[in-house]
Each structure stands twice: as C-alpha cells, then as structure tokens.
Short mmCIF file of C-alpha atoms and ligand atoms in Angstrom, two decimals:
data_model
loop_
_atom_site.label_atom_id
_atom_site.label_comp_id
_atom_site.label_asym_id
_atom_site.label_seq_id
_atom_site.Cartn_x
_atom_site.Cartn_y
_atom_site.Cartn_z
CA MET A 1 0.04 -0.21 0.29
CA ASN A 2 1.62 3.64 -1.03
CA VAL A 3 2.03 6.30 1.70
CA GLN A 4 0.01 8.80 0.53
CA LEU A 5 -3.12 5.74 0.10
CA LEU A 6 -2.06 4.95 4.80
CA SER A 7 -1.99 9.18 5.09
CA LYS A 8 -5.79 9.32 4.59
CA LEU A 9 -6.77 6.13 6.14
CA HIS A 10 -4.94 7.32 9.11
CA ALA A 11 -6.91 10.06 8.94
CA LEU A 12 -10.23 8.73 8.91
CA GLY A 13 -8.81 6.73 11.53
CA ILE A 14 -8.43 3.51 10.22
CA ASN A 15 -5.33 2.11 11.54
CA GLU A 16 -2.93 -1.61 11.13
CA CYS A 17 -5.71 -3.20 13.61
CA HIS A 18 -8.90 -2.60 10.78
CA LEU A 19 -6.28 -3.73 7.76
CA ARG A 20 -5.37 -6.23 8.58
CA ALA A 21 -9.05 -7.54 9.64
CA CYS A 22 -9.95 -6.72 6.40
CA LYS A 23 -10.33 -9.39 3.96
CA LEU A 24 -11.62 -6.94 0.98
CA LEU A 25 -8.45 -7.08 -1.88
CA GLU A 26 -7.26 -4.11 -2.75
CA TYR A 27 -7.77 -2.85 -6.13
CA GLU A 28 -6.23 -0.26 -7.90
CA GLU A 29 -7.96 2.79 -9.63
CA CYS A 30 -9.45 2.14 -12.97
CA LYS A 31 -7.81 4.97 -14.90
CA ASN A 32 -9.64 3.98 -18.39
CA LEU A 33 -13.72 5.20 -17.67
CA VAL A 34 -16.03 6.02 -19.55
CA ARG A 35 -19.27 7.99 -18.57
CA SER A 36 -22.83 5.67 -19.03
CA GLU A 37 -25.83 7.18 -18.96
CA ASN A 38 -27.07 9.29 -15.58
CA ASP A 39 -27.70 7.22 -12.28
CA MET A 40 -31.45 7.07 -10.31
CA PHE A 41 -30.45 10.09 -9.69
CA GLY A 42 -29.37 12.32 -12.22
CA ARG A 43 -25.91 12.13 -11.29
CA VAL A 44 -23.38 11.31 -13.58
CA GLN A 45 -21.37 7.75 -13.52
CA ARG A 46 -18.34 6.22 -15.05
CA MET A 47 -16.90 2.65 -15.49
CA SER A 48 -14.81 0.79 -17.58
CA PRO A 49 -15.62 -0.39 -20.78
CA THR A 50 -16.13 -3.08 -20.44
CA ALA A 51 -18.52 -2.77 -18.22
CA LEU A 52 -20.21 -0.89 -19.80
CA SER A 53 -21.06 -2.90 -22.67
CA CYS A 54 -21.29 -5.25 -20.32
CA TRP A 55 -24.11 -3.52 -18.89
CA HIS A 56 -25.59 -2.26 -22.11
CA LYS A 57 -26.13 -5.62 -22.75
CA LEU A 58 -27.76 -7.01 -19.43
CA LYS A 59 -29.60 -4.41 -19.18
CA ARG A 60 -30.76 -4.69 -22.76
CA ALA A 61 -31.95 -8.72 -22.22
CA ALA A 62 -33.77 -7.64 -19.09
CA ALA A 63 -36.00 -5.41 -21.03
CA LYS A 64 -36.84 -8.22 -22.77
CA ASP A 65 -37.99 -9.99 -20.03
CA SER A 66 -39.88 -6.17 -18.53
CA ILE A 67 -37.69 -5.91 -16.53
CA GLU A 68 -36.37 -2.61 -15.45
CA LEU A 69 -33.06 -2.37 -14.35
CA LEU A 70 -31.47 0.98 -12.63
CA LEU A 71 -28.03 2.16 -11.57
CA VAL A 72 -26.91 3.54 -8.76
CA SER A 73 -23.11 4.28 -9.19
CA ALA A 74 -21.00 2.52 -10.24
CA PHE A 75 -17.09 3.53 -10.48
CA ARG A 76 -16.46 5.56 -6.80
CA SER A 77 -12.83 7.02 -6.51
CA ILE A 78 -10.34 6.47 -3.42
CA ASP A 79 -11.30 9.56 -2.35
CA TYR A 80 -15.12 9.55 -2.82
CA GLN A 81 -15.04 6.55 -0.56
CA CYS A 82 -13.31 8.63 1.55
CA GLU A 83 -16.05 11.28 1.75
CA LEU A 84 -18.41 8.80 2.23
CA ILE A 85 -16.98 7.26 4.71
CA THR A 86 -16.22 11.22 6.42
CA ARG A 87 -20.15 11.84 5.68
CA LYS A 88 -20.44 9.14 8.70
CA LEU A 89 -18.35 9.79 10.87
CA LYS A 90 -19.57 13.39 11.36
CA LYS A 91 -22.70 11.73 12.23
CA GLY A 92 -21.48 9.61 14.75
CA GLU A 93 -21.51 6.43 13.38
CA ASP A 94 -19.25 4.29 14.62
CA LEU A 95 -16.06 3.62 12.33
CA SER A 96 -16.14 -0.10 12.81
CA THR A 97 -19.90 -0.29 12.21
CA ILE A 98 -19.45 1.89 9.26
CA LEU A 99 -16.44 -0.33 7.92
CA LYS A 100 -19.17 -3.30 7.80
CA VAL A 101 -21.20 -1.29 4.90
CA ASN A 102 -18.38 0.42 3.78
CA ALA A 103 -15.18 -1.14 2.17
CA ILE A 104 -12.08 0.92 3.60
CA PRO A 105 -10.61 2.53 1.19
CA GLY A 106 -8.63 0.95 -1.66
CA PHE A 107 -10.60 -1.85 -1.21
CA SER A 108 -13.84 -1.08 -2.78
CA GLU A 109 -14.24 -3.25 -5.64
CA HIS A 110 -15.68 0.19 -6.87
CA HIS A 111 -12.35 1.77 -7.86
CA THR A 112 -12.05 -1.07 -10.84
CA GLY A 113 -14.68 0.40 -11.88
CA GLN A 114 -15.99 -3.36 -12.66
CA ALA A 115 -18.79 -3.17 -9.75
CA LEU A 116 -21.98 -1.72 -10.05
CA ASP A 117 -24.94 -1.19 -7.91
CA LEU A 118 -28.31 -1.96 -9.07
CA ASN A 119 -31.91 -1.50 -8.37
CA THR A 120 -35.57 -1.37 -9.73
CA THR A 121 -38.03 0.83 -9.49
CA GLU A 122 -40.27 -1.21 -6.58
CA CYS A 123 -37.44 -1.38 -4.30
CA CYS A 124 -35.77 1.56 -2.10
CA PRO A 125 -31.58 1.27 -3.42
CA LEU A 126 -29.03 -0.24 -1.69
CA SER A 127 -31.71 -2.05 0.12
CA GLU A 128 -31.62 -5.79 1.58
CA GLU A 129 -35.22 -6.05 0.05
CA PHE A 130 -34.04 -5.85 -3.61
CA GLU A 131 -33.63 -9.68 -3.34
CA LEU A 132 -37.55 -9.97 -3.26
CA THR A 133 -37.09 -8.08 -6.38
CA SER A 134 -38.31 -9.65 -9.80
CA ALA A 135 -35.24 -7.75 -10.96
CA PHE A 136 -33.54 -9.50 -8.49
CA ASP A 137 -34.65 -12.78 -9.56
CA TRP A 138 -34.08 -12.18 -13.24
CA LEU A 139 -30.34 -11.47 -11.79
CA GLN A 140 -29.69 -14.64 -10.38
CA GLU A 141 -30.80 -15.94 -13.16
CA ASN A 142 -28.79 -14.25 -16.12
CA ALA A 143 -26.97 -11.95 -14.75
CA SER A 144 -23.56 -15.21 -15.17
CA HIS A 145 -24.56 -14.51 -18.73
CA TYR A 146 -23.17 -11.10 -19.05
CA LYS A 147 -20.57 -11.77 -17.35
CA PHE A 148 -22.04 -10.15 -13.93
CA SER A 149 -21.47 -11.58 -10.74
CA MET A 150 -22.33 -10.86 -6.56
CA SER A 151 -19.41 -10.19 -5.07
CA PHE A 152 -21.53 -10.07 -1.32
CA PRO A 153 -23.86 -13.07 -0.85
CA ARG A 154 -25.46 -13.93 2.50
CA ASN A 155 -22.49 -15.37 5.39
CA ASN A 156 -20.32 -13.87 2.06
CA ILE A 157 -16.21 -14.85 3.23
CA ARG A 158 -15.29 -11.57 3.00
CA GLY A 159 -16.80 -9.98 6.16
CA MET A 160 -19.11 -7.88 4.69
CA VAL A 161 -22.65 -7.61 4.45
CA TYR A 162 -25.29 -9.21 2.49
CA GLU A 163 -25.00 -6.70 -0.95
CA PRO A 164 -27.43 -8.06 -3.24
CA TRP A 165 -27.53 -5.46 -5.64
CA HIS A 166 -23.86 -5.16 -5.59
CA TRP A 167 -23.00 -6.36 -9.57
CA THR A 168 -19.35 -7.07 -10.44
CA CYS A 169 -18.22 -7.77 -14.41
CA GLN A 170 -15.65 -10.17 -14.67
CA ILE A 171 -14.51 -9.83 -17.74
CA ARG A 172 -11.39 -8.04 -16.56
CA PRO A 173 -10.73 -4.36 -19.19
ZN1 LIG B 1 -21.53 -1.24 -4.19
#
C-alpha cells in the first residue's frame, strides 16, 4: 500500500488493526473510464469500457423480459470512498460499524470501474429488500450470461454485509 493512501486512511482513524481484519482485496483505481447513462438520481456515472458494454447487454436482455434495471452507482474513486466514510463519522457513526458496510478506501470493488450497484423501480436503493424483487430473481438466473456476478452474498467470506444489489463484471479490461 502506498504512503499516500495510508495517510488518508489514518486521517479517517483506520489503523493497522482495521487493515489486518480486512478480508477485502486491494484495488487500483481504474484510469480508463467511460460515461454511462446517468444513475437513477440523475448523477453522472462512469465505469470501465468492458463493464459498460456488458451492462448495456445485461440491461437490454432484462428489458426484453420486462425487468427494469436501474443504475445506482458505478466507479468510485478512493477519495470519494474516504468522503463517504467521513460523512458517516461526522454523523456520529462508529468506525467499525461503518466498515461493515463501506469498504476501506483502496479496497472497494467500485474503484475498478467493474462493480455496479443496481436497483429496480419498486425498491429503495441499496436495501436488502432488493432480493425480494423480480429484478433480483432475474439477475440470479441470467447475470452470469452477461459476465456479472454478485460479490457479497449472505455470509460472504469477505466479511461484508449481504449486498444483493452489488454486481461485478468479471471480464477484466
Ligand atoms: Zn456496491
């Protein structure tokens, strides 16, 4: 890990203990990003060109089966991940609780430009209820044909909470 990242982590209160306990992999930030459609909140989103091409195919195939897949979030920089954690700390949330939900900056799959958070019309974004939607059933059945897989199933080995909305394109750019 480079010194720059380490000092950003220390500024958040993330220390060697947190890093040792972290079962996530460290990722480089994707440098080759392309713009996708805006997300469900109208924000600009970017991802790797490979992920974009797979996402378009996935979304089109879902639409053919009357499933509407919506983008919630794609690429996130290390700095943005720091910001998310800072915001929660300022609200008084406990760091170890935050780290069950938010990856340590440098360890988020969203840095790769390959990970997408998805939603559908009848569900609150980033909520476990997503698993009850027909969109989730469809993804479980079909996402692998479009090279997407769910990264954090229930009781995953990475120690993250269950994230039925988080799908990653497996074709590396
Ligand atoms: Zn995610």
